[in-house]
PDB file of C-alpha atoms in Angstrom:
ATOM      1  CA  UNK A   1       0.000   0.000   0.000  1.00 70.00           C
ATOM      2  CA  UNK A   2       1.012   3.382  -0.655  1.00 70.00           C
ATOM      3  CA  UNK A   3       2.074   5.440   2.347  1.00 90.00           C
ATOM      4  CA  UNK A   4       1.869   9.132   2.566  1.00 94.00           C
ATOM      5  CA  UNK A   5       3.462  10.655   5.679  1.00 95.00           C
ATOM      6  CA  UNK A   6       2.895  14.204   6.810  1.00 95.00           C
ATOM      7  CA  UNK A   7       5.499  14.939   9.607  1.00 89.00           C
ATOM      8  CA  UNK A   8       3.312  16.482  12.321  1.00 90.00           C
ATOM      9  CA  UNK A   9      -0.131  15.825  13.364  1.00 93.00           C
ATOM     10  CA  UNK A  10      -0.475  19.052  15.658  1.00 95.00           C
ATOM     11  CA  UNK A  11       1.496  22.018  15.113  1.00 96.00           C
ATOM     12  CA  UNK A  12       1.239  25.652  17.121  1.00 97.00           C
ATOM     13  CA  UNK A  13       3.177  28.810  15.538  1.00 97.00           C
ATOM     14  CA  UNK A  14       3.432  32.195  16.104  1.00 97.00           C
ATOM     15  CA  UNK A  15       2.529  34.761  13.841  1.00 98.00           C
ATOM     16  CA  UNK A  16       5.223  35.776  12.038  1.00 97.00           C
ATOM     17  CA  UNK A  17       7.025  32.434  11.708  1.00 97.00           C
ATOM     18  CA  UNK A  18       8.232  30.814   9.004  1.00 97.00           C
ATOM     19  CA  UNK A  19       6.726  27.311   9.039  1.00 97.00           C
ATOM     20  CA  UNK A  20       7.764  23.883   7.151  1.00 97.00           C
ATOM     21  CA  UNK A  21       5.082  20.705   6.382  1.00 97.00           C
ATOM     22  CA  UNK A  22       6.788  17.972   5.292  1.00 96.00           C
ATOM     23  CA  UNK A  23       5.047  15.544   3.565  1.00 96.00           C
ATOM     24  CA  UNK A  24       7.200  12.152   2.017  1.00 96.00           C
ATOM     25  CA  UNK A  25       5.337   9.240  -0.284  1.00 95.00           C
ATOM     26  CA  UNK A  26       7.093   5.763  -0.194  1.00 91.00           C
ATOM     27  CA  UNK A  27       5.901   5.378  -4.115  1.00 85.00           C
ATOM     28  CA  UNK A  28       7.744   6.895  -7.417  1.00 85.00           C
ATOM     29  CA  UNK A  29       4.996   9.417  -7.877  1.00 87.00           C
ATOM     30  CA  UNK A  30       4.957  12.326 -10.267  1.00 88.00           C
ATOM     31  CA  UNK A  31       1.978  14.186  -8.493  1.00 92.00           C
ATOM     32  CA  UNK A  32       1.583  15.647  -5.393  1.00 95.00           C
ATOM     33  CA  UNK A  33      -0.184  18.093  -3.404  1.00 95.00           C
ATOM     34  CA  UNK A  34      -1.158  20.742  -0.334  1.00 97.00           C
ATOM     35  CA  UNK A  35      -4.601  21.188   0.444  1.00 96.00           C
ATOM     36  CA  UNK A  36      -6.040  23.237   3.150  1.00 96.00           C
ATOM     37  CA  UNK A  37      -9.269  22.290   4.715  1.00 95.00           C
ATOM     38  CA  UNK A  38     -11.794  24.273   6.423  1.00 93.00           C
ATOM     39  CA  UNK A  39     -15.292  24.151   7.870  1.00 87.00           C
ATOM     40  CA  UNK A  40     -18.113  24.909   5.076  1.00 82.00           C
ATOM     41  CA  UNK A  41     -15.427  25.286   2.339  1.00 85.00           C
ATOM     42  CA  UNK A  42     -13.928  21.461   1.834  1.00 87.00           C
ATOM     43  CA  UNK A  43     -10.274  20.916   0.551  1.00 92.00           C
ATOM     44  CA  UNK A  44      -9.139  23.314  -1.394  1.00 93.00           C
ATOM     45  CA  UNK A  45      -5.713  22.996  -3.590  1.00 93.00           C
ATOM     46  CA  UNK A  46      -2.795  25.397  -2.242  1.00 96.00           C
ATOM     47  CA  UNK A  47       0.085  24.318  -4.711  1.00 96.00           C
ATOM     48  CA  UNK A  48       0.610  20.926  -6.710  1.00 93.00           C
ATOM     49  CA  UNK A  49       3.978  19.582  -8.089  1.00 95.00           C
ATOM     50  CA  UNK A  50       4.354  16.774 -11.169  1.00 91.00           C
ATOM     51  CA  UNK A  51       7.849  16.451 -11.092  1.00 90.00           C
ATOM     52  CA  UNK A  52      11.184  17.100  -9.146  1.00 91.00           C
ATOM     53  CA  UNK A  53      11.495  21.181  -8.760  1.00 87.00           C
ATOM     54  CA  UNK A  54       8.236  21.292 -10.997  1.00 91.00           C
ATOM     55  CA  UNK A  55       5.032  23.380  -9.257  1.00 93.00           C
ATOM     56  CA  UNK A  56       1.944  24.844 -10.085  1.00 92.00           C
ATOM     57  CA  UNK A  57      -0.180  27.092  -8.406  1.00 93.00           C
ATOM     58  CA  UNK A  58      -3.585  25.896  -6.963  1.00 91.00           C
ATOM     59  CA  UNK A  59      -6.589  28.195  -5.962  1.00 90.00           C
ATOM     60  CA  UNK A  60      -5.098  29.828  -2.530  1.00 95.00           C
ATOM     61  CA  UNK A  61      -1.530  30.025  -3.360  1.00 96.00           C
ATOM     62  CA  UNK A  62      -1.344  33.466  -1.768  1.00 96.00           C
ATOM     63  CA  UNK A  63       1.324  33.132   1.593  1.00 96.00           C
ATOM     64  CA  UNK A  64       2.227  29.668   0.697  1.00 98.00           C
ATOM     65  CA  UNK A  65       5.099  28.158  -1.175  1.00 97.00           C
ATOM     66  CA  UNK A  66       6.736  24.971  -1.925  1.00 97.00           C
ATOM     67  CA  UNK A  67       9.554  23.294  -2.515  1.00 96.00           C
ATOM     68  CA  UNK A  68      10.217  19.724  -4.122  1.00 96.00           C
ATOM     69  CA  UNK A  69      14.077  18.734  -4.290  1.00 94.00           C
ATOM     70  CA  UNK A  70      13.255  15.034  -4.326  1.00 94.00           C
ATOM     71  CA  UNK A  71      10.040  12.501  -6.200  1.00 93.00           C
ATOM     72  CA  UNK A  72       9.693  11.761  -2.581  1.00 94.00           C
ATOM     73  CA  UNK A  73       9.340  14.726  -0.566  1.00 96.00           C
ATOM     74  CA  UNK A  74       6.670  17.718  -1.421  1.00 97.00           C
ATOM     75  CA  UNK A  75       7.196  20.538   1.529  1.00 97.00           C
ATOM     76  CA  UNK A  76       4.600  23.182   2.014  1.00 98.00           C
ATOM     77  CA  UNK A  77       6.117  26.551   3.662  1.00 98.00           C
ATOM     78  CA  UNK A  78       4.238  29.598   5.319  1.00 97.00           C
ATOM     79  CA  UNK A  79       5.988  32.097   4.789  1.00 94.00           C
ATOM     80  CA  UNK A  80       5.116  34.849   7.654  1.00 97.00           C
ATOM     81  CA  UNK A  81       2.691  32.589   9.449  1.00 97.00           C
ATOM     82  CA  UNK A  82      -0.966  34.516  10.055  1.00 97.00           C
ATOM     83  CA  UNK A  83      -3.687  33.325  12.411  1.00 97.00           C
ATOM     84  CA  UNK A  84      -6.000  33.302   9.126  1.00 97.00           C
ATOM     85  CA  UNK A  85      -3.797  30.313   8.321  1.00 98.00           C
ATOM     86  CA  UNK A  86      -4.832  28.088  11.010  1.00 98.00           C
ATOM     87  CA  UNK A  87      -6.432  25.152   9.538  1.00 97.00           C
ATOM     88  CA  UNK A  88      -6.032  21.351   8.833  1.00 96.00           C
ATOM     89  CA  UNK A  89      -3.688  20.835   6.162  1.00 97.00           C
ATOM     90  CA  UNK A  90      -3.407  17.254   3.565  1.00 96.00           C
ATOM     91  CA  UNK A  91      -0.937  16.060   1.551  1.00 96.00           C
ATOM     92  CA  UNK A  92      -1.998  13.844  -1.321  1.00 95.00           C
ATOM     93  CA  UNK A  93      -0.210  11.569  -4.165  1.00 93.00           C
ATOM     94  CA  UNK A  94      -1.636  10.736  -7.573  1.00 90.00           C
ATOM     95  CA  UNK A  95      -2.103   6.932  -7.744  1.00 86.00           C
ATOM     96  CA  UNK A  96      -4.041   7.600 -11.306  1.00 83.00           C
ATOM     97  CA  UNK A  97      -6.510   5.283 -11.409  1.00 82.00           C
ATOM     98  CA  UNK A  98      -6.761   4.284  -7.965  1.00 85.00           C
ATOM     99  CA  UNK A  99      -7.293   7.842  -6.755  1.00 88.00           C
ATOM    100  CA  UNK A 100      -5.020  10.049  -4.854  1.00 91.00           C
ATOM    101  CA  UNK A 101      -3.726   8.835  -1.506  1.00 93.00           C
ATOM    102  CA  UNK A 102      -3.909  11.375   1.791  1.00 94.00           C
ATOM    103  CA  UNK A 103      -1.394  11.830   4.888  1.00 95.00           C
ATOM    104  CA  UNK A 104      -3.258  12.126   8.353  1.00 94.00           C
ATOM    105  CA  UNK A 105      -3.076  15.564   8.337  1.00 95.00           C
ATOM    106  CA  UNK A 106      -1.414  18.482   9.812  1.00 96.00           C
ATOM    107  CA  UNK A 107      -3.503  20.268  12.238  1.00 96.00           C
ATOM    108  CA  UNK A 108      -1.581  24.465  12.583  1.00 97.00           C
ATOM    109  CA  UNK A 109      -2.631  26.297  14.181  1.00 98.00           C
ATOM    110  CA  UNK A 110      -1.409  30.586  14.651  1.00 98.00           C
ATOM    111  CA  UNK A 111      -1.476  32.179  17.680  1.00 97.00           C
TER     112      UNK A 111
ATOM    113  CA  UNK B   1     -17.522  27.383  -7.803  1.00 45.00           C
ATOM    114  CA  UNK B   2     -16.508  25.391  -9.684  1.00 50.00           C
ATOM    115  CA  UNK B   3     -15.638  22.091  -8.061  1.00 69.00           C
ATOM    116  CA  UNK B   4     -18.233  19.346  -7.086  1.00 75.00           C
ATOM    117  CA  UNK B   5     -20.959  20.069  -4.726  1.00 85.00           C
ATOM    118  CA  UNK B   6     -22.345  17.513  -2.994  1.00 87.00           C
ATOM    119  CA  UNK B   7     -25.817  17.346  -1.336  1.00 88.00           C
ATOM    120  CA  UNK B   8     -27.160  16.434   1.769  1.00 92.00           C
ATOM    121  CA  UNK B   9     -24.646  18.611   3.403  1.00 91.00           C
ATOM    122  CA  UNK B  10     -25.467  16.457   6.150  1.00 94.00           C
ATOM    123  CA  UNK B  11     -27.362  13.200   6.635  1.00 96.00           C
ATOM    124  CA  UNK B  12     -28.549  10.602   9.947  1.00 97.00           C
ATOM    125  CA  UNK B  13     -30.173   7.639   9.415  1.00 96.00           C
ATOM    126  CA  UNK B  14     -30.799   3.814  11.116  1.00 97.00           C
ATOM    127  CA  UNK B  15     -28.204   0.587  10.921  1.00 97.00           C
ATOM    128  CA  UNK B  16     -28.953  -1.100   7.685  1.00 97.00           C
ATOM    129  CA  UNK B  17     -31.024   1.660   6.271  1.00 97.00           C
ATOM    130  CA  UNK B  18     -29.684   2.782   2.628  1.00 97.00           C
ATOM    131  CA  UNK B  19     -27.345   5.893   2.360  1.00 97.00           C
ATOM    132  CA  UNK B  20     -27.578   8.142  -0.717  1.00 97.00           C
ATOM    133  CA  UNK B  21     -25.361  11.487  -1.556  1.00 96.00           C
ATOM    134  CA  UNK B  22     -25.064  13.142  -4.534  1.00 96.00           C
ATOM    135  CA  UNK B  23     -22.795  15.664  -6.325  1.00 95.00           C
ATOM    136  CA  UNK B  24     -23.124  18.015  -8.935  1.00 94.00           C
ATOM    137  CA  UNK B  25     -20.541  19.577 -10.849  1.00 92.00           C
ATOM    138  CA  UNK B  26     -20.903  22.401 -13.597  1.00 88.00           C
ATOM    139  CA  UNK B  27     -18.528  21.551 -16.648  1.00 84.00           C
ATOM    140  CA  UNK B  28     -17.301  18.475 -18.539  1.00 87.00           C
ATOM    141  CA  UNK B  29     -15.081  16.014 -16.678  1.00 89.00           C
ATOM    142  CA  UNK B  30     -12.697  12.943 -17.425  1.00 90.00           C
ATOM    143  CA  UNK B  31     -13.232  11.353 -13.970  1.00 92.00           C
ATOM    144  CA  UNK B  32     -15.165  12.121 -10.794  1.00 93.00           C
ATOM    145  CA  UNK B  33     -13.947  10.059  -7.546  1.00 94.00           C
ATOM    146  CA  UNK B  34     -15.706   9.453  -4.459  1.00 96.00           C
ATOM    147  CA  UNK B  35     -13.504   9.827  -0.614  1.00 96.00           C
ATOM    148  CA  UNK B  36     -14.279   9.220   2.801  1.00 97.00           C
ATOM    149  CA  UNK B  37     -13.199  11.216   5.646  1.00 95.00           C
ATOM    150  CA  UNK B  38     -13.256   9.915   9.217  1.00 92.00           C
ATOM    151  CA  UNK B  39     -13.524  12.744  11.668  1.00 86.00           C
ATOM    152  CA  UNK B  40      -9.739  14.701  11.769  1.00 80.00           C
ATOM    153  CA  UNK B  41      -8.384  12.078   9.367  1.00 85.00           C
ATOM    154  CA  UNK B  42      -6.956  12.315   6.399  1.00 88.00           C
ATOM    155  CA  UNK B  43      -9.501  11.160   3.279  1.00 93.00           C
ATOM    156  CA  UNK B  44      -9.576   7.392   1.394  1.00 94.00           C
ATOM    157  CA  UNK B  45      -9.918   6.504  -1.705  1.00 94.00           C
ATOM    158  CA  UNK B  46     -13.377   5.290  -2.608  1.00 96.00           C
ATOM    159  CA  UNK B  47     -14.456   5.017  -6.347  1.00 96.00           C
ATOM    160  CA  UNK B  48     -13.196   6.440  -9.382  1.00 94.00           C
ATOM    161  CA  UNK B  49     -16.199   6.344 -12.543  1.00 95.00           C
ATOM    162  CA  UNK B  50     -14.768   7.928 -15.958  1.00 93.00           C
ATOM    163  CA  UNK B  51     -16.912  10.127 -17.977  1.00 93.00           C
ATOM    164  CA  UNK B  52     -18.008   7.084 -20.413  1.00 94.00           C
ATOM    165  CA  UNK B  53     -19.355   5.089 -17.686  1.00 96.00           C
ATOM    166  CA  UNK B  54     -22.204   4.778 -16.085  1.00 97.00           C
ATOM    167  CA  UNK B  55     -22.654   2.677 -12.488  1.00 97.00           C
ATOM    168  CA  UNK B  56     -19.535   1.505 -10.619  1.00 97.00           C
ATOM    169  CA  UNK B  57     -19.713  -1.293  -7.496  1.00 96.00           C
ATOM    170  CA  UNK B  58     -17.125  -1.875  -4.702  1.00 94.00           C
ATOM    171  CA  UNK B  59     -18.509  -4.050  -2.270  1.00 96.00           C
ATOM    172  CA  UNK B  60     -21.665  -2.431  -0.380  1.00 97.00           C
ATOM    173  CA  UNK B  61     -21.084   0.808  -2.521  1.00 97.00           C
ATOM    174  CA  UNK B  62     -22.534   1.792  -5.867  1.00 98.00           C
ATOM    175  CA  UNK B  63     -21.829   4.330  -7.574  1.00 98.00           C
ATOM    176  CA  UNK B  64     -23.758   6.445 -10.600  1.00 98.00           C
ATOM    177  CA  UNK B  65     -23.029   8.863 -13.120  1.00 97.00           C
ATOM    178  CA  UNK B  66     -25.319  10.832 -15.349  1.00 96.00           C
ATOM    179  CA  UNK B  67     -22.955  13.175 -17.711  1.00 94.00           C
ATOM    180  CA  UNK B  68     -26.229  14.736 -19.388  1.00 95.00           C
ATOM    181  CA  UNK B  69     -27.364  15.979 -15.575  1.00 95.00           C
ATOM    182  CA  UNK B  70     -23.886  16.678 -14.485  1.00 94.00           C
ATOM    183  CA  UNK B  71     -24.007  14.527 -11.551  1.00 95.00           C
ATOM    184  CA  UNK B  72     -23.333  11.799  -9.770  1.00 96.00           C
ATOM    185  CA  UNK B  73     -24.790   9.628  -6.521  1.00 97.00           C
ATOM    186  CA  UNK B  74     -22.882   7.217  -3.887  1.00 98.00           C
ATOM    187  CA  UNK B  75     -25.201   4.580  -2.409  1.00 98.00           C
ATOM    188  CA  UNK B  76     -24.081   2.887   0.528  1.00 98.00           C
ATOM    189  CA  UNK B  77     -26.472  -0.187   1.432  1.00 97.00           C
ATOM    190  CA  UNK B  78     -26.549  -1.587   4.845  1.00 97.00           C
ATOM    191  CA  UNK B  79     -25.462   1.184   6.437  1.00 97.00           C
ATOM    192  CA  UNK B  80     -22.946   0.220  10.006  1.00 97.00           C
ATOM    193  CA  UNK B  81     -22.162   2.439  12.455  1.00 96.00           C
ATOM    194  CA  UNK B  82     -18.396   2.644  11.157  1.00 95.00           C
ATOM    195  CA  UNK B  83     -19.800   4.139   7.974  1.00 97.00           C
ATOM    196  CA  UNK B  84     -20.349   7.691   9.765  1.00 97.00           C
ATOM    197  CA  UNK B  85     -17.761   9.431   8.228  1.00 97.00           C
ATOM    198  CA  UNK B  86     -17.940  13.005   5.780  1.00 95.00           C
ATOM    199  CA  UNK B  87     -18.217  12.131   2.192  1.00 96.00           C
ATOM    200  CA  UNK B  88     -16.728  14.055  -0.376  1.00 95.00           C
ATOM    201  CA  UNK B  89     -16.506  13.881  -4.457  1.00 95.00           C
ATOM    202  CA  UNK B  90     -13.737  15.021  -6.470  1.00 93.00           C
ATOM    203  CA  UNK B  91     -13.991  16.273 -10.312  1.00 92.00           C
ATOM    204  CA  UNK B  92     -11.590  17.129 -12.660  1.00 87.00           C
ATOM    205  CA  UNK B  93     -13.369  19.407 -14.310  1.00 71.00           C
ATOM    206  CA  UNK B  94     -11.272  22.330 -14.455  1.00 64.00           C
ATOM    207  CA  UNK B  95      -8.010  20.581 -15.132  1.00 68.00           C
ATOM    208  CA  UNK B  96      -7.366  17.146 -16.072  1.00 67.00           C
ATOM    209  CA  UNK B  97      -4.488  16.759 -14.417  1.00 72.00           C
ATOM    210  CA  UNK B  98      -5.879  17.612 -10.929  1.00 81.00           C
ATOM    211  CA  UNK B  99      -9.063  17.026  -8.684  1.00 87.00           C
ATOM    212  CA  UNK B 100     -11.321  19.370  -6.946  1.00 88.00           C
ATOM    213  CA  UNK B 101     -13.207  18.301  -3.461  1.00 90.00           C
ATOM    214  CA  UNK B 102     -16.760  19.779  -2.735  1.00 88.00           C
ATOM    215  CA  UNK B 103     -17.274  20.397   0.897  1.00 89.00           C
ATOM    216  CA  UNK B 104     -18.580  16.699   1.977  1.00 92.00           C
ATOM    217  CA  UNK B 105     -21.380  15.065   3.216  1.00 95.00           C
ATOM    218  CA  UNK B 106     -21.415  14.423   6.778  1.00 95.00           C
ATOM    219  CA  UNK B 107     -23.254  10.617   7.222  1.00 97.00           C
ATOM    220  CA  UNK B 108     -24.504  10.121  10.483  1.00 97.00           C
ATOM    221  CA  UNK B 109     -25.226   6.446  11.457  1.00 97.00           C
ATOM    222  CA  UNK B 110     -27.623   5.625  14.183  1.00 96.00           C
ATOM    223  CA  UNK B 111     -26.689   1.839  15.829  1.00 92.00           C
TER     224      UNK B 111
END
């Protein structure tokens, strides 16, 4: 089975930090990606990657980036962490036809 | 918006009672999928249907698809207890190479 492993379940920041997610799949996948999800508005897609050092830009990109150095490894970073970012954050990888597989989450939140 | 939008937003019924959801979605699509979210987890893979098909089964699920209405429905028959969960569709509506959520239904059920 595919494993997708986000780093940290709970996380609590200050505002104004810079903050890492780390998320790692055990599978050679070409697609990944950061959602954040929120009461009332579902998952929606921050940034998405298809290849090593290749990203895209979801629907929220705004105070988010990314970085992917390795197939393996798709980080999301907050730049200057803001309390509006609190939320539950998933990390996903494209198994085509079998769907995408999730991490457990990352719950942040921005004090 | 443009993602999948899925109706009941939420939904209680009896053990072994029928469970039916739907989704909607406003342009043309490749694929829709079908996730499950237990409460703070991350989501799992359900069912994917293309665009040129029609019903889909996996176990006590069943899955439809009506391209000319834009939507699609997830029965779940025999409903347990460890079925309450938030159900969400996915569509790729807006760009084939990724999937949009719609903001789940939450499936209450009663033992």
């Amino acid at each position: 089975d595919v494993k997708v492993t986000q780093s940290s379940r709970y996380l609590v920041k200050r505002t104004g930090e810079k903050v890492f997610l780390e998320c790692v799949q055990d599978m050679d996948h070409e697609n990944m990606f950061w959602y954040r999800q929120d009461p009332g508005l579902g998952l929606r897609l921050i940034y998405f990657s298809y290849d090593v050092k290749m990203k895209e830009k979801g629907d929220i990109p705004e105070g988010y980036s990314v970085s992917r150095e390795k197939k393996e490894r798709f980080s999301l970073i907050l730049e200057s962490a803001s309390t509006n970012q609190t939320s539950m954050y998933l990390c996903a990888s494209d198994r085509g036809d079998y769907g995408y597989t999730f991490g457990s989450g990352t719950r942040l939140t921005v004090v | 918006s443009q993602q999948g939008e899925e109706d009941p937003q939420a939904l209680s019924i009896q053990e072994g009672e029928n469970a039916t959801m739907n989704c909607s979605y406003k342009t043309s699509i490749n694929n829709l999928q079908w996730y499950r979210q237990n409460s703070g987890r991350g989501l799992v893979h359900l069912i994917l249907i293309r665009s040129n098909e029609r019903e889909k089964h996996s176990g006590r699920l069943r899955v439809t698809l009506d391209t000319s209405k834009k939507s699609s429905s997830l029965l779940i028959t025999a409903s347990r207890a460890a079925d309450t969960a938030s159900y969400f569709c996915a569509t790729d509506e807006r760009n084939f190479n990724k999937f949009y959520f719609g903001s789940g239904t939450k499936l209450n059920v009663k033992p």
